[in-house]
Amino acid sequence: MTVGSIFSSCTDDFEKLNTSNIQVNPADLPFAAQCTEPMTYCYPPQQNMFQFWTNLTIDLYGGYFMTPNGNFTNGDMGENRGHSGGMYENYYLHIFNNTRRIIAQCDASGERGLSGVMRIVQAYGTLMTTDAYGPIPYSSILSGENEVYFEFDSQKDLYKAMLEDLSTAITDISAMGADEIAKLKSFDCWCNGDKDLWVKIANTMKLRMALRLSKRETEASNAGMNLKAIATEAAQNTLATVNKDILIDKSLENEMWLMFNWGDCGFNANLVTIMSGTKDPRQPLYMTLNTGDIKNEAGTTTVAANSQYLGIRFASGLPAKPNSWGSFSGWIQGNNGSSYSMPLPIMKAAEAYFLLAEAKLRWDIGSESVKNLYENGIRVSMTNELAYRGAYAGIKEYPEGAVDAYINGTSTQIDYTDPIKAELSTPAVNKLSVKWDESASNEEKLERIITQKWLALFPLSTEGWAEQRRTGYPRFFPAFVNESNGAVNTEEGVRRVIYSSQAYDANAKGVEGGIKLLDQENSSKFGISGDKGGTHLWWDNADKGK
């Protein structure tokens, strides 16, 4: 398959449109291989696609990472269409092109449990993609009614379709027999053939999506989505019942280490200052100390190597690499000098606790207190991150009492001090400590929940960025420069990824309709509309509070 063949005119159908005539037709591969590709490409194990997928866009916008390479203009909000198509192309080439075919095939053969598994994978990929761009082509591809171009679906319609698919998947997977389970085990790199775990993933996703739409509750209800009812049902059987992260542990290459190795990625000052200020025990699991001596613009060494956790402020107007910002904190490397084999993260069990905490706070769902759910989410994250990352970071256990001290901590984010260029320094913007305060307002309670969820979701930038846009938490440092020429408001920051040049070239009429849908769902307070980074997605409702 080739990137340039994602969309094209005068084509018989989507299958031909996404299959190169000089490569193997995916349908001719063994069934296990057909299923493995969309599952693994939910966190691409290929270096170029990985960088194109999120590392040039969403990783920077979501507050976890920042590039020290000033040539990557998205890091300064200078929209680059050539760097903005990775999520879109990865979805259509590697996920949707496979899942839609496998679902139809398994439905026809009566293997509806296997269809259900692929429906969950498809919904996972669709959710990432619509939450990046907004409207995308979906139902027009499934229907096959138009062979010339593919119409886009609104985000409202996409969410409804995904929720329906997840409900269908839960029913069908629950009814799986021994033969289907045996077939599932032959390719299942997410759950190792555990059908009950697939149901928990689907419920966690439904709860995630119901809360994602919380600022559009009335409109969702009018469209047939009762968010509280969806959340109430899903909350009964999430990943919080097993405390198990979903990781792909098949010796595939985790390409994040290479982004750092290339000098194209560093840590974001938002993440580093929050973790440093609150004395987060996970910090050495997430990042190293600065990897080299840091010199200021006068050439004076301000920070000796291996002495501080240092992050880069987003939109700092940095020069091209190499530069001293490239010697800030690095990716943990492991005993063999590379963490290339670190399992690929798909979902974190701790997220389910924070979803349940917000569902209790917002809709009074469940009997457990918000405080207990919040604190248990932190503890599960601590336990699971140590198991996941400890060997790569050379850490076997946390210091005695460190987790309890963190949960009861009263310190807050530290100011950002740039050791190279003093003008980039800026005061802390997050003023709440980790310790739960039952007397706090619901808004402050939500801020604590989302901030801890954001920390636990690392490094899943697509989900972390979506929650930050929805709620505004954690607060991010303001941009120092804004090279968007008015396409992004400096105070709000980037709200979406723009469609790529390739999408325009290959499906111009479809994109035109997609932008109309985007504008219909947009709620920008700054007069920004159209295919711009400052245009709001449907659920990112600026007309309603948190």
JSON list of C-alpha atoms in Angstrom, two decimals, residues 23 34 79 182 224 260 308 314 333 340 353 481 490:
[
{"chain": "A", "resi": 23, "resn": "GLN", "atom": "CA", "xyz": [2.21, -5.27, -3.20]},
{"chain": "A", "resi": 34, "resn": "GLN", "atom": "CA", "xyz": [-4.67, -9.33, 8.66]},
{"chain": "A", "resi": 79, "resn": "GLU", "atom": "CA", "xyz": [0.83, 25.03, 10.74]},
{"chain": "A", "resi": 182, "resn": "ALA", "atom": "CA", "xyz": [-8.93, -20.27, 19.83]},
{"chain": "A", "resi": 224, "resn": "GLY", "atom": "CA", "xyz": [-29.99, 9.38, 20.62]},
{"chain": "A", "resi": 260, "resn": "PHE", "atom": "CA", "xyz": [14.90, 11.32, 20.99]},
{"chain": "A", "resi": 308, "resn": "GLN", "atom": "CA", "xyz": [18.23, 18.21, 36.67]},
{"chain": "A", "resi": 314, "resn": "PHE", "atom": "CA", "xyz": [6.15, 24.75, 23.80]},
{"chain": "A", "resi": 333, "resn": "GLN", "atom": "CA", "xyz": [17.25, 3.90, 27.62]},
{"chain": "A", "resi": 340, "resn": "TYR", "atom": "CA", "xyz": [13.39, -0.02, 21.52]},
{"chain": "A", "resi": 353, "resn": "TYR", "atom": "CA", "xyz": [-10.42, 5.02, 37.84]},
{"chain": "A", "resi": 481, "resn": "VAL", "atom": "CA", "xyz": [5.80, 32.71, 19.95]},
{"chain": "A", "resi": 490, "resn": "THR", "atom": "CA", "xyz": [-2.24, 32.21, 21.61]}
]
